[in-house]
Amino acid sequence: MRLSEMREGQQATIVRIGGNGALRRRILEMGMIKGTEIRVEKYAPLKDPIEIVVKGAHLSLRVEEAAQITVESVR
């Protein structure tokens, strides 16, 4: 499933980072690499952006950016 399809409070493990160029590099620099566990903290009122927790850090991504990340649900 895509990160953008997850619900609030759901946890997952990153399987693949899509995209190219600057977007992919930026995502990797934030610590979001294959095998990393993430949790969706919350969505903004209009569902964009999405707040996630990665290694204890709170990060915000646009939904279109989150759609580039493939995850596997933990629970």
Coordinates of N, CA, C and O in Angstrom, one line a residue:
M1 N 0.8 -1.2 0.0 CA 0.0 0.0 0.0 C 0.9 1.2 0.0 O 2.1 1.2 0.3
R2 N 0.3 2.3 -0.3 CA 1.0 3.6 -0.4 C 0.9 4.3 1.0 O -0.1 4.1 1.7
L3 N 1.9 5.1 1.4 CA 1.9 5.8 2.6 C 0.7 6.8 2.7 O 0.0 6.9 3.7
S4 N 0.3 7.3 1.5 CA -0.8 8.2 1.5 C -2.2 7.6 1.7 O -3.2 8.2 2.0
E5 N -2.2 6.2 1.7 CA -3.5 5.5 1.9 C -3.6 5.0 3.4 O -4.7 4.5 3.7
M6 N -2.6 5.3 4.2 CA -2.7 4.8 5.6 C -3.6 5.7 6.4 O -3.9 6.9 6.1
R7 N -4.2 5.2 7.5 CA -5.1 5.9 8.4 C -4.3 6.5 9.6 O -3.2 6.0 9.8
E8 N -4.8 7.4 10.3 CA -4.2 8.0 11.5 C -4.0 6.9 12.5 O -4.8 6.0 12.7
G9 N -2.8 6.9 13.1 CA -2.4 5.9 14.1 C -1.9 4.6 13.6 O -1.4 3.7 14.3
Q10 N -2.0 4.4 12.3 CA -1.5 3.1 11.7 C 0.0 3.1 11.6 O 0.6 4.1 11.3
Q11 N 0.6 1.9 11.8 CA 2.1 1.8 11.7 C 2.4 0.9 10.5 O 1.6 0.0 10.1
A12 N 3.6 1.2 9.9 CA 4.0 0.4 8.7 C 5.5 0.4 8.6 O 6.2 1.2 9.3
T13 N 6.1 -0.4 7.7 CA 7.5 -0.5 7.4 C 7.6 -0.1 6.0 O 6.9 -0.5 5.1
I14 N 8.6 0.8 5.7 CA 8.9 1.2 4.3 C 9.4 0.1 3.5 O 10.4 -0.6 3.9
V15 N 8.8 -0.1 2.4 CA 9.3 -1.2 1.4 C 10.1 -0.6 0.3 O 11.1 -1.2 -0.1
R16 N 9.6 0.5 -0.2 CA 10.2 1.1 -1.4 C 10.0 2.6 -1.4 O 8.9 3.1 -1.1
I17 N 11.0 3.4 -1.8 CA 10.9 4.8 -2.0 C 10.9 5.1 -3.6 O 11.9 4.7 -4.2
G18 N 9.8 5.6 -4.1 CA 9.7 5.9 -5.5 C 10.2 7.3 -5.8 O 10.9 7.9 -5.0
G19 N 9.8 7.9 -6.9 CA 10.2 9.2 -7.2 C 11.6 9.3 -7.8 O 12.2 8.2 -8.0
N20 N 12.0 10.5 -8.1 CA 13.4 10.6 -8.7 C 13.9 12.0 -8.3 O 13.2 12.8 -7.8
G21 N 15.2 12.2 -8.5 CA 15.9 13.4 -8.3 C 15.8 14.0 -6.9 O 16.0 13.3 -5.9
A22 N 15.5 15.3 -6.8 CA 15.5 16.0 -5.5 C 14.5 15.4 -4.5 O 14.7 15.4 -3.3
L23 N 13.3 15.0 -5.0 CA 12.3 14.5 -4.1 C 12.7 13.2 -3.4 O 12.7 13.1 -2.2
R24 N 13.3 12.3 -4.2 CA 13.8 11.1 -3.6 C 14.9 11.3 -2.6 O 14.9 10.8 -1.5
R25 N 15.8 12.2 -3.0 CA 17.0 12.5 -2.1 C 16.5 13.1 -0.8 O 17.0 12.8 0.2
R26 N 15.5 14.0 -0.9 CA 15.0 14.7 0.3 C 14.4 13.7 1.2 O 14.6 13.7 2.4
I27 N 13.6 12.8 0.7 CA 12.9 11.8 1.5 C 14.0 10.9 2.2 O 13.9 10.6 3.4
L28 N 15.0 10.5 1.5 CA 16.0 9.6 2.0 C 16.8 10.4 3.1 O 17.2 9.8 4.1
E29 N 17.1 11.7 2.9 CA 17.8 12.5 3.9 C 17.0 12.7 5.2 O 17.6 12.9 6.2
M30 N 15.7 12.5 5.1 CA 14.9 12.6 6.3 C 14.9 11.3 7.1 O 14.3 11.3 8.2
G31 N 15.6 10.3 6.7 CA 15.8 9.1 7.4 C 14.7 8.0 7.0 O 14.6 7.0 7.6
M32 N 14.0 8.3 6.0 CA 13.0 7.4 5.5 C 13.6 6.4 4.5 O 13.6 6.7 3.3
I33 N 14.2 5.3 5.0 CA 14.9 4.4 4.1 C 14.2 3.0 4.2 O 13.4 2.8 5.1
K34 N 14.5 2.1 3.3 CA 13.8 0.8 3.3 C 14.0 0.1 4.6 O 15.1 0.1 5.2
G35 N 12.9 -0.4 5.2 CA 13.0 -1.1 6.5 C 12.7 -0.3 7.7 O 12.6 -0.8 8.8
T36 N 12.6 1.0 7.5 CA 12.3 1.9 8.6 C 10.8 1.9 9.0 O 10.0 1.9 8.1
E37 N 10.5 1.8 10.3 CA 9.2 1.8 10.8 C 8.7 3.2 10.9 O 9.4 4.1 11.4
I38 N 7.4 3.5 10.4 CA 6.8 4.8 10.5 C 5.4 4.7 11.1 O 4.8 3.6 11.1
R39 N 4.9 5.8 11.6 CA 3.5 5.8 12.1 C 2.9 7.1 11.6 O 3.5 8.2 11.6
V40 N 1.7 7.0 11.1 CA 0.9 8.2 10.7 C 0.3 8.8 12.0 O -0.5 8.2 12.7
E41 N 0.8 10.0 12.3 CA 0.3 10.8 13.4 C -1.0 11.4 13.2 O -2.0 11.2 13.9
K42 N -1.1 12.2 12.1 CA -2.4 12.8 11.8 C -2.4 13.4 10.4 O -1.3 13.6 9.8
Y43 N -3.6 13.7 9.9 CA -3.8 14.4 8.7 C -4.2 15.9 9.0 O -4.9 16.1 10.0
A44 N -3.9 16.8 8.1 CA -4.4 18.1 8.3 C -5.9 18.1 8.0 O -6.4 17.1 7.4
P45 N -6.7 19.1 8.4 CA -8.1 19.1 8.2 C -8.6 18.8 6.8 O -9.6 18.2 6.6
L46 N -7.8 19.2 5.8 CA -8.2 19.0 4.4 C -7.4 17.8 3.8 O -7.3 17.7 2.6
K47 N -6.9 17.0 4.6 CA -6.1 15.7 4.3 C -4.8 16.0 3.6 O -4.2 15.1 3.0
D48 N -4.3 17.2 3.6 CA -3.0 17.5 3.0 C -2.4 18.7 3.8 O -3.0 19.7 3.9
P49 N -1.3 18.5 4.4 CA -0.3 17.4 4.4 C -0.6 16.4 5.5 O -1.5 16.5 6.3
I50 N 0.3 15.3 5.5 CA 0.2 14.2 6.4 C 1.4 14.3 7.4 O 2.5 14.6 7.0
E51 N 1.1 14.2 8.7 CA 2.2 14.2 9.7 C 2.5 12.7 10.0 O 1.7 12.0 10.4
I52 N 3.8 12.4 9.9 CA 4.3 11.0 10.3 C 5.4 11.1 11.3 O 6.0 12.1 11.4
V53 N 5.6 10.0 12.0 CA 6.7 9.9 12.9 C 7.7 8.9 12.4 O 7.3 7.7 12.1
V54 N 8.9 9.3 12.2 CA 10.0 8.5 11.7 C 11.2 8.6 12.7 O 11.7 9.7 12.9
K55 N 11.5 7.5 13.4 CA 12.6 7.4 14.3 C 12.5 8.5 15.4 O 13.4 9.2 15.8
G56 N 11.2 8.7 15.9 CA 11.0 9.7 16.9 C 10.8 11.1 16.4 O 10.5 12.0 17.2
A57 N 11.1 11.4 15.2 CA 11.0 12.8 14.6 C 9.6 12.9 13.9 O 9.2 12.0 13.2
H58 N 9.0 14.0 14.1 CA 7.7 14.3 13.4 C 8.0 15.0 12.1 O 8.7 16.1 12.1
L59 N 7.5 14.5 11.0 CA 7.7 15.0 9.7 C 6.4 15.2 9.0 O 5.5 14.5 9.2
S60 N 6.3 16.2 8.1 CA 5.2 16.5 7.3 C 5.5 16.3 5.9 O 6.5 16.8 5.4
L61 N 4.6 15.6 5.2 CA 4.8 15.4 3.7 C 3.5 15.7 3.0 O 2.4 15.5 3.6
R62 N 3.6 16.2 1.8 CA 2.4 16.4 1.0 C 1.9 15.0 0.6 O 2.6 14.1 0.5
V63 N 0.6 14.9 0.4 CA 0.0 13.6 0.1 C 0.6 13.1 -1.2 O 0.9 11.9 -1.4
E64 N 0.9 13.9 -2.2 CA 1.5 13.5 -3.5 C 2.9 13.0 -3.2 O 3.3 12.0 -4.0
E65 N 3.6 13.5 -2.3 CA 4.9 12.9 -1.9 C 4.8 11.6 -1.2 O 5.6 10.6 -1.5
A66 N 3.8 11.5 -0.3 CA 3.6 10.2 0.4 C 3.2 9.1 -0.5 O 3.4 8.0 -0.2
A67 N 2.6 9.5 -1.6 CA 2.1 8.4 -2.6 C 3.3 7.8 -3.3 O 3.1 6.7 -3.8
Q68 N 4.5 8.4 -3.2 CA 5.7 7.8 -3.8 C 6.3 6.7 -2.9 O 7.2 6.0 -3.3
I69 N 5.8 6.6 -1.7 CA 6.4 5.7 -0.7 C 5.5 4.4 -0.5 O 4.4 4.6 -0.2
T70 N 6.1 3.3 -0.8 CA 5.3 2.0 -0.6 C 5.7 1.4 0.7 O 6.8 1.4 1.1
V71 N 4.6 1.1 1.5 CA 4.8 0.5 2.8 C 4.1 -0.8 3.0 O 3.2 -1.1 2.2
E72 N 4.4 -1.5 4.1 CA 3.8 -2.7 4.4 C 3.3 -2.6 5.9 O 4.0 -2.2 6.8
S73 N 2.0 -2.8 6.1 CA 1.4 -2.5 7.4 C 2.0 -3.5 8.4 O 2.2 -4.7 8.2
V74 N 2.2 -2.9 9.6 CA 2.8 -3.7 10.8 C 1.6 -4.4 11.5 O 1.8 -5.6 11.8
R75 N 0.5 -3.8 11.7 CA -0.6 -4.4 12.3 C -1.8 -4.4 11.4 O -2.1 -3.7 10.7

